[in-house]
mmCIF file of C-alpha atoms and ligand atoms in Angstrom:
data_model
loop_
_atom_site.group_PDB
_atom_site.id
_atom_site.type_symbol
_atom_site.label_atom_id
_atom_site.label_comp_id
_atom_site.label_asym_id
_atom_site.label_seq_id
_atom_site.Cartn_x
_atom_site.Cartn_y
_atom_site.Cartn_z
ATOM 1 C CA MET A 29 96.238 -18.230 87.556
ATOM 2 C CA ARG A 30 97.624 -21.493 86.213
ATOM 3 C CA ILE A 31 101.104 -21.773 84.669
ATOM 4 C CA ARG A 32 102.295 -24.952 82.978
ATOM 5 C CA ILE A 33 105.976 -25.179 82.024
ATOM 6 C CA ILE A 34 107.351 -27.564 79.405
ATOM 7 C CA THR A 35 111.001 -28.341 80.098
ATOM 8 C CA LEU A 36 113.752 -30.925 79.906
ATOM 9 C CA PHE A 37 114.914 -29.890 83.390
ATOM 10 C CA PRO A 38 111.949 -29.674 85.805
ATOM 11 C CA GLU A 39 114.316 -29.826 88.787
ATOM 12 C CA MET A 40 115.677 -26.366 87.906
ATOM 13 C CA PHE A 41 112.416 -24.848 89.171
ATOM 14 C CA ASP A 42 112.406 -26.459 92.627
ATOM 15 C CA GLY A 43 114.595 -23.849 94.345
ATOM 16 C CA PRO A 44 113.227 -20.634 92.799
ATOM 17 C CA PHE A 45 109.584 -21.662 93.134
ATOM 18 C CA GLY A 46 110.037 -23.323 96.533
ATOM 19 C CA THR A 47 111.079 -20.148 98.353
ATOM 20 C CA SER A 48 109.916 -16.628 99.082
ATOM 21 C CA ILE A 49 107.064 -14.820 97.336
ATOM 22 C CA VAL A 50 106.330 -17.351 94.575
ATOM 23 C CA SER A 51 106.099 -20.255 97.023
ATOM 24 C CA ARG A 52 103.805 -18.197 99.269
ATOM 25 C CA ALA A 53 101.553 -17.389 96.292
ATOM 26 C CA VAL A 54 101.424 -21.107 95.435
ATOM 27 C CA ARG A 55 100.665 -22.027 99.040
ATOM 28 C CA ASP A 56 97.848 -19.452 99.149
ATOM 29 C CA GLY A 57 96.329 -20.807 95.930
ATOM 30 C CA LEU A 58 96.870 -17.543 93.988
ATOM 31 C CA VAL A 59 98.964 -19.260 91.348
ATOM 32 C CA GLU A 60 99.368 -22.905 90.414
ATOM 33 C CA ILE A 61 102.634 -23.846 88.709
ATOM 34 C CA THR A 62 103.361 -27.261 87.244
ATOM 35 C CA THR A 63 106.358 -28.498 85.273
ATOM 36 C CA HIS A 64 106.055 -31.069 82.498
ATOM 37 C CA GLN A 65 108.922 -33.239 81.306
ATOM 38 C CA LEU A 66 109.183 -32.947 77.530
ATOM 39 C CA ARG A 67 110.599 -36.480 77.229
ATOM 40 C CA ASP A 68 107.247 -37.818 78.442
ATOM 41 C CA TYR A 69 105.869 -36.760 75.040
ATOM 42 C CA THR A 70 108.352 -38.750 72.955
ATOM 43 C CA THR A 71 107.372 -42.038 71.324
ATOM 44 C CA ASP A 72 110.734 -43.739 70.720
ATOM 45 C CA ARG A 73 112.719 -45.992 73.043
ATOM 46 C CA HIS A 74 115.435 -43.374 73.588
ATOM 47 C CA ARG A 75 112.964 -40.577 74.388
ATOM 48 C CA THR A 76 114.590 -38.399 71.734
ATOM 49 C CA VAL A 77 113.791 -34.687 71.798
ATOM 50 C CA ASP A 78 116.438 -33.326 69.404
ATOM 51 C CA ASP A 79 118.147 -34.045 66.112
ATOM 52 C CA GLU A 80 120.792 -32.620 63.774
ATOM 53 C CA PRO A 81 119.911 -29.425 61.914
ATOM 54 C CA TYR A 82 118.932 -29.726 58.253
ATOM 55 C CA GLY A 83 121.544 -28.028 56.070
ATOM 56 C CA GLY A 84 124.309 -28.678 58.595
ATOM 57 C CA GLY A 85 125.644 -26.339 61.214
ATOM 58 C CA ALA A 86 126.459 -26.525 64.881
ATOM 59 C CA GLY A 87 124.413 -28.103 67.649
ATOM 60 C CA MET A 88 121.099 -29.894 67.772
ATOM 61 C CA VAL A 89 117.557 -28.687 67.159
ATOM 62 C CA MET A 90 114.520 -29.618 69.238
ATOM 63 C CA LYS A 91 112.088 -31.775 67.290
ATOM 64 C CA PRO A 92 108.637 -30.337 66.641
ATOM 65 C CA ALA A 93 106.458 -33.375 67.457
ATOM 66 C CA PRO A 94 107.156 -33.841 71.200
ATOM 67 C CA LEU A 95 106.800 -30.077 71.750
ATOM 68 C CA ALA A 96 103.506 -29.871 69.848
ATOM 69 C CA ASP A 97 102.158 -33.002 71.570
ATOM 70 C CA ALA A 98 103.044 -31.534 74.975
ATOM 71 C CA VAL A 99 101.280 -28.256 74.173
ATOM 72 C CA ASP A 100 98.191 -30.073 72.842
ATOM 73 C CA ASP A 101 98.016 -32.307 75.911
ATOM 74 C CA LEU A 102 98.319 -29.358 78.304
ATOM 75 C CA LYS A 103 95.624 -27.465 76.394
ATOM 76 C CA ILE A 104 93.276 -30.428 76.825
ATOM 77 C CA ASN A 105 94.234 -30.495 80.484
ATOM 78 C CA ALA A 106 93.357 -26.790 80.771
ATOM 79 C CA ARG A 107 90.033 -27.269 78.973
ATOM 80 C CA ASP A 108 89.140 -30.170 81.282
ATOM 81 C CA ALA A 109 89.891 -27.911 84.251
ATOM 82 C CA GLY A 110 87.455 -25.323 82.851
ATOM 83 C CA GLU A 111 90.193 -22.774 82.118
ATOM 84 C CA PRO A 112 90.193 -20.433 79.132
ATOM 85 C CA GLU A 113 92.556 -21.361 76.273
ATOM 86 C CA PRO A 114 96.120 -20.929 77.641
ATOM 87 C CA ARG A 115 98.466 -18.504 75.900
ATOM 88 C CA VAL A 116 101.501 -20.424 74.627
ATOM 89 C CA ILE A 117 104.778 -18.592 75.137
ATOM 90 C CA LEU A 118 108.150 -19.774 73.880
ATOM 91 C CA LEU A 119 111.107 -18.329 75.768
ATOM 92 C CA SER A 120 113.507 -17.199 73.064
ATOM 93 C CA PRO A 121 116.274 -14.612 72.620
ATOM 94 C CA GLN A 122 114.473 -13.671 69.391
ATOM 95 C CA GLY A 123 111.197 -12.733 71.085
ATOM 96 C CA ARG A 124 109.593 -9.541 72.318
ATOM 97 C CA ARG A 125 111.736 -8.072 75.090
ATOM 98 C CA PHE A 126 110.167 -8.776 78.502
ATOM 99 C CA ASP A 127 109.323 -5.716 80.588
ATOM 100 C CA GLN A 128 106.966 -4.622 83.354
ATOM 101 C CA ALA A 129 104.138 -3.866 80.911
ATOM 102 C CA THR A 130 104.367 -7.411 79.545
ATOM 103 C CA ALA A 131 104.450 -8.795 83.092
ATOM 104 C CA MET A 132 101.230 -6.885 83.848
ATOM 105 C CA GLU A 133 99.619 -8.139 80.665
ATOM 106 C CA LEU A 134 100.490 -11.766 81.500
ATOM 107 C CA ALA A 135 99.506 -11.444 85.170
ATOM 108 C CA ALA A 136 95.977 -10.586 84.032
ATOM 109 C CA ARG A 137 95.647 -13.930 82.193
ATOM 110 C CA ASP A 138 94.193 -17.080 83.736
ATOM 111 C CA SER A 139 96.298 -19.662 81.992
ATOM 112 C CA LEU A 140 99.771 -19.793 80.422
ATOM 113 C CA ILE A 141 101.936 -22.491 78.883
ATOM 114 C CA LEU A 142 105.658 -21.667 78.906
ATOM 115 C CA VAL A 143 107.972 -23.605 76.617
ATOM 116 C CA CYS A 144 111.677 -23.755 77.468
ATOM 117 C CA GLY A 145 114.008 -24.288 74.540
ATOM 118 C CA ARG A 146 117.476 -25.854 74.695
ATOM 119 C CA TYR A 147 120.379 -26.548 72.315
ATOM 120 C CA GLU A 148 120.282 -24.476 69.087
ATOM 121 C CA GLY A 149 116.586 -23.762 69.594
ATOM 122 C CA VAL A 150 113.343 -25.322 68.406
ATOM 123 C CA ASP A 151 112.188 -26.384 64.931
ATOM 124 C CA GLU A 152 110.470 -23.360 63.360
ATOM 125 C CA ARG A 153 107.434 -25.430 62.355
ATOM 126 C CA PHE A 154 106.539 -25.947 66.010
ATOM 127 C CA ILE A 155 106.628 -22.161 66.503
ATOM 128 C CA ASP A 156 104.403 -21.630 63.458
ATOM 129 C CA ALA A 157 101.916 -24.279 64.541
ATOM 130 C CA SER A 158 101.690 -23.952 68.303
ATOM 131 C CA VAL A 159 103.279 -20.793 69.736
ATOM 132 C CA ASP A 160 101.299 -17.584 70.345
ATOM 133 C CA GLU A 161 104.254 -15.437 71.295
ATOM 134 C CA GLU A 162 108.023 -15.526 71.766
ATOM 135 C CA ILE A 163 109.436 -13.648 74.746
ATOM 136 C CA SER A 164 113.070 -12.772 75.462
ATOM 137 C CA ILE A 165 114.374 -11.657 78.849
ATOM 138 C CA GLY A 166 117.215 -9.660 77.289
ATOM 139 C CA ASP A 167 119.761 -9.378 74.535
ATOM 140 C CA TYR A 168 122.004 -12.240 75.556
ATOM 141 C CA VAL A 169 121.889 -15.976 75.004
ATOM 142 C CA LEU A 170 121.121 -18.378 77.852
ATOM 143 C CA SER A 171 121.758 -22.119 77.695
ATOM 144 C CA GLY A 172 118.059 -22.785 78.042
ATOM 145 C CA GLY A 173 114.652 -21.212 78.529
ATOM 146 C CA GLU A 174 114.377 -22.310 82.189
ATOM 147 C CA PRO A 175 116.090 -19.265 83.784
ATOM 148 C CA ALA A 176 113.979 -17.030 81.530
ATOM 149 C CA ALA A 177 110.771 -18.810 82.591
ATOM 150 C CA ILE A 178 111.768 -18.362 86.249
ATOM 151 C CA VAL A 179 112.271 -14.612 85.686
ATOM 152 C CA LEU A 180 108.937 -14.291 83.919
ATOM 153 C CA VAL A 181 106.981 -16.254 86.546
ATOM 154 C CA ASP A 182 108.570 -14.297 89.401
ATOM 155 C CA ALA A 183 107.861 -10.904 87.810
ATOM 156 C CA LEU A 184 104.241 -11.645 86.986
ATOM 157 C CA THR A 185 103.412 -13.501 90.210
ATOM 158 C CA ARG A 186 104.188 -10.396 92.304
ATOM 159 C CA LEU A 187 101.573 -8.532 90.249
ATOM 160 C CA ILE A 188 98.738 -10.965 90.945
ATOM 161 C CA PRO A 189 96.330 -9.260 93.356
ATOM 162 C CA GLY A 190 96.828 -10.532 96.909
ATOM 163 C CA VAL A 191 100.345 -11.908 96.372
ATOM 164 C CA LEU A 192 102.248 -8.981 97.910
ATOM 165 C CA GLY A 193 101.421 -7.687 101.369
ATOM 166 C CA SER A 194 100.932 -3.923 101.768
ATOM 167 C CA GLU A 195 104.467 -3.603 103.175
ATOM 168 C CA GLU A 196 105.946 -4.878 99.909
ATOM 169 C CA SER A 197 103.422 -3.314 97.569
ATOM 170 C CA ALA A 198 104.198 -3.183 93.855
ATOM 171 C CA PRO A 199 102.876 0.315 92.907
ATOM 172 C CA SER A 200 105.986 2.043 94.298
ATOM 173 C CA ASP A 201 108.408 -0.282 92.516
ATOM 174 C CA SER A 202 110.459 0.830 89.547
ATOM 175 C CA PHE A 203 108.488 0.733 86.242
ATOM 176 C CA ALA A 204 105.136 0.685 88.099
ATOM 177 C CA SER A 205 102.270 2.970 87.211
ATOM 178 C CA GLY A 206 102.481 4.702 90.626
ATOM 179 C CA LEU A 207 105.811 6.155 89.448
ATOM 180 C CA GLY A 208 104.667 6.728 85.881
ATOM 181 C CA GLY A 209 106.840 3.826 84.691
ATOM 182 C CA ARG A 210 110.015 5.468 86.024
ATOM 183 C CA LEU A 211 112.710 4.108 88.363
ATOM 184 C CA GLN A 212 112.186 4.194 92.094
ATOM 185 C CA GLY A 213 114.343 6.700 93.981
ATOM 186 C CA PRO A 214 116.760 5.830 96.805
ATOM 187 C CA VAL A 215 115.492 4.043 99.918
ATOM 188 C CA TYR A 216 116.937 4.037 103.451
ATOM 189 C CA THR A 217 116.413 2.260 106.775
ATOM 190 C CA ARG A 218 117.625 2.651 110.370
ATOM 191 C CA PRO A 219 119.994 3.890 111.704
ATOM 192 C CA ALA A 220 119.565 7.559 110.681
ATOM 193 C CA GLU A 221 123.373 7.893 110.639
ATOM 194 C CA TRP A 222 125.666 5.107 109.490
ATOM 195 C CA ASP A 223 129.406 5.363 109.007
ATOM 196 C CA GLY A 224 129.184 9.176 108.898
ATOM 197 C CA ARG A 225 126.403 9.102 106.274
ATOM 198 C CA HIS A 226 123.018 10.603 107.047
ATOM 199 C CA VAL A 227 119.536 9.744 105.852
ATOM 200 C CA PRO A 228 118.004 12.760 104.005
ATOM 201 C CA GLU A 229 116.360 14.998 106.592
ATOM 202 C CA ILE A 230 112.997 14.970 104.805
ATOM 203 C CA LEU A 231 112.546 11.256 105.514
ATOM 204 C CA LEU A 232 112.591 12.022 109.238
ATOM 205 C CA SER A 233 110.264 15.051 108.971
ATOM 206 C CA GLY A 234 106.898 13.247 109.041
ATOM 207 C CA ASP A 235 105.585 15.749 106.444
ATOM 208 C CA HIS A 236 103.795 13.312 104.102
ATOM 209 C CA ALA A 237 102.971 15.806 101.344
ATOM 210 C CA ARG A 238 106.597 17.028 101.106
ATOM 211 C CA LEU A 239 107.816 13.463 101.336
ATOM 212 C CA GLU A 240 105.645 12.336 98.427
ATOM 213 C CA ARG A 241 106.882 15.300 96.309
ATOM 214 C CA TRP A 242 110.481 14.428 97.217
ATOM 215 C CA ARG A 243 109.975 10.790 96.200
ATOM 216 C CA GLN A 244 108.549 11.819 92.831
ATOM 217 C CA GLU A 245 111.437 14.281 92.263
ATOM 218 C CA GLN A 246 114.045 11.639 93.185
ATOM 219 C CA SER A 247 112.376 9.134 90.893
ATOM 220 C CA GLU A 248 112.396 11.593 88.011
ATOM 221 C CA ALA A 249 116.009 12.701 88.576
ATOM 222 C CA ARG A 250 117.263 9.126 88.831
ATOM 223 C CA THR A 251 115.377 8.066 85.719
ATOM 224 C CA ARG A 252 116.709 11.046 83.712
ATOM 225 C CA GLU A 253 120.231 10.190 84.781
ATOM 226 C CA ARG A 254 120.165 6.393 84.405
ATOM 227 C CA ARG A 255 117.372 5.583 81.979
ATOM 228 C CA PRO A 256 116.400 8.645 79.937
ATOM 229 C CA ASP A 257 114.602 6.275 77.533
ATOM 230 C CA LEU A 258 111.957 5.692 80.225
ATOM 231 C CA MET A 259 111.031 9.385 80.179
ATOM 232 C CA GLU A 260 109.758 8.956 76.613
ATOM 233 C CA PRO A 261 106.399 7.326 75.834
ATOM 234 C CA GLN A 262 107.009 3.615 75.125
ATOM 235 C CA THR A 263 106.114 2.011 71.808
ATOM 236 C CA PRO A 264 105.535 -1.737 72.170
ATOM 237 C CA LYS A 265 107.589 -3.965 69.890
ATOM 238 C CA SER A 266 106.574 -7.572 69.666
ATOM 239 C CA ARG A 267 106.925 -10.716 67.690
ATOM 240 C CA THR A 268 103.467 -12.070 68.234
ATOM 241 C CA ARG A 269 101.803 -15.040 66.625
ATOM 242 C CA ASP A 270 98.172 -14.769 67.512
ATOM 243 C CA HIS A 271 96.738 -18.066 66.338
ATOM 244 C CA GLN A 272 93.652 -17.477 68.471
ATOM 245 C CA ALA A 273 92.790 -14.516 66.289
ATOM 246 C CA GLY A 274 93.000 -16.895 63.342
ATOM 247 C CA ASP A 275 95.119 -14.587 61.213
ATOM 248 C CA GLY A 276 98.461 -16.370 61.537
ATOM 249 C CA ASP A 277 101.752 -14.625 62.152
ATOM 250 C CA THR A 278 101.307 -10.894 62.566
ATOM 251 C CA GLY A 279 105.080 -10.599 62.173
ATOM 252 C CA GLN A 280 105.293 -7.621 64.534
HETATM 253 N N1 SAM B 324 120.514 -20.570 68.658
HETATM 254 C C1 SAM B 324 119.547 -19.728 69.317
HETATM 255 C C2 SAM B 324 119.627 -18.325 68.757
HETATM 256 O O1 SAM B 324 120.711 -17.945 68.317
HETATM 257 O O2 SAM B 324 118.616 -17.590 68.767
HETATM 258 C C3 SAM B 324 119.791 -19.704 70.814
HETATM 259 C C4 SAM B 324 119.462 -20.987 71.482
HETATM 260 S S1 SAM B 324 119.729 -20.942 73.240
HETATM 261 C C5 SAM B 324 121.353 -21.619 73.383
HETATM 262 C C6 SAM B 324 118.703 -22.234 73.840
HETATM 263 C C7 SAM B 324 117.367 -21.802 74.404
HETATM 264 O O3 SAM B 324 117.555 -20.928 75.506
HETATM 265 C C8 SAM B 324 116.448 -21.040 73.472
HETATM 266 O O4 SAM B 324 115.749 -21.915 72.614
HETATM 267 C C9 SAM B 324 115.535 -20.328 74.436
HETATM 268 O O5 SAM B 324 114.474 -21.150 74.867
HETATM 269 C C10 SAM B 324 116.459 -20.052 75.621
HETATM 270 N N2 SAM B 324 116.978 -18.676 75.649
HETATM 271 C C11 SAM B 324 118.242 -18.285 75.389
HETATM 272 N N3 SAM B 324 118.404 -16.982 75.537
HETATM 273 C C12 SAM B 324 117.205 -16.489 75.929
HETATM 274 C C13 SAM B 324 116.727 -15.190 76.240
HETATM 275 N N4 SAM B 324 117.515 -14.128 76.163
HETATM 276 N N5 SAM B 324 115.433 -15.050 76.604
HETATM 277 C C14 SAM B 324 114.607 -16.131 76.661
HETATM 278 N N6 SAM B 324 115.019 -17.397 76.384
HETATM 279 C C15 SAM B 324 116.287 -17.574 76.008
#
């Protein structure tokens, strides 16, 4: 999989992508991640990427041309590398809420372009012209799309086949299909007694069938208590602009 990230702050990705599971996946050639400085796509002396909003109001708005030029250039780059057309995702608090199902959907793709907004957001005409989908990581406002892109890349990288070893396998994680999309139950490690607290006896029993039943029961009980919404069948909500389908903004 190839992920290209358009950003004003490429250095924000060095730490998160230079450590742990994502860096191992990069090292093993399972994912290739590159960052692209938006200012490199400006044409004026000051490398301007933003301007005042039409109609007044607070803050600055990101100009459409450098963003669109960056996306076009990276698409050409992808085509030259023999990749399928990348899906263009704008990180935005107004997008479809990111979840495990979306991470799985994105992990199955070969090529993504992630666009990180800043300031008051991006000119709507760029979204109309160049963005396939807007994704939000939650109902709060970040200062920029970079932390959201880091969350998205981390969540989907662990789902790429071969990235996780068997000891850290994803099917038993919360929201995974192995648990029917529910939360994972409690987990314990040695010692069997700590500070007067004991590990549940069943975990020491070696009875795998009982243990599996217990894990499923714990998962269900915890999900009912903490996230009853996950016990209901999920209906996807999205704000998708599928330009590839050629029918413009689906408005969903
Ligand atoms: N004025 C915008 C609004 O009210 O919708 C918020 C702009 S925010 C300060 C700047 C940028 O941060 C956004 O363009 C987006 O790229 C990113 N961002 C902020 N919150 C986000 C979230 N919850 N999920 C994904 N990206 C987010």
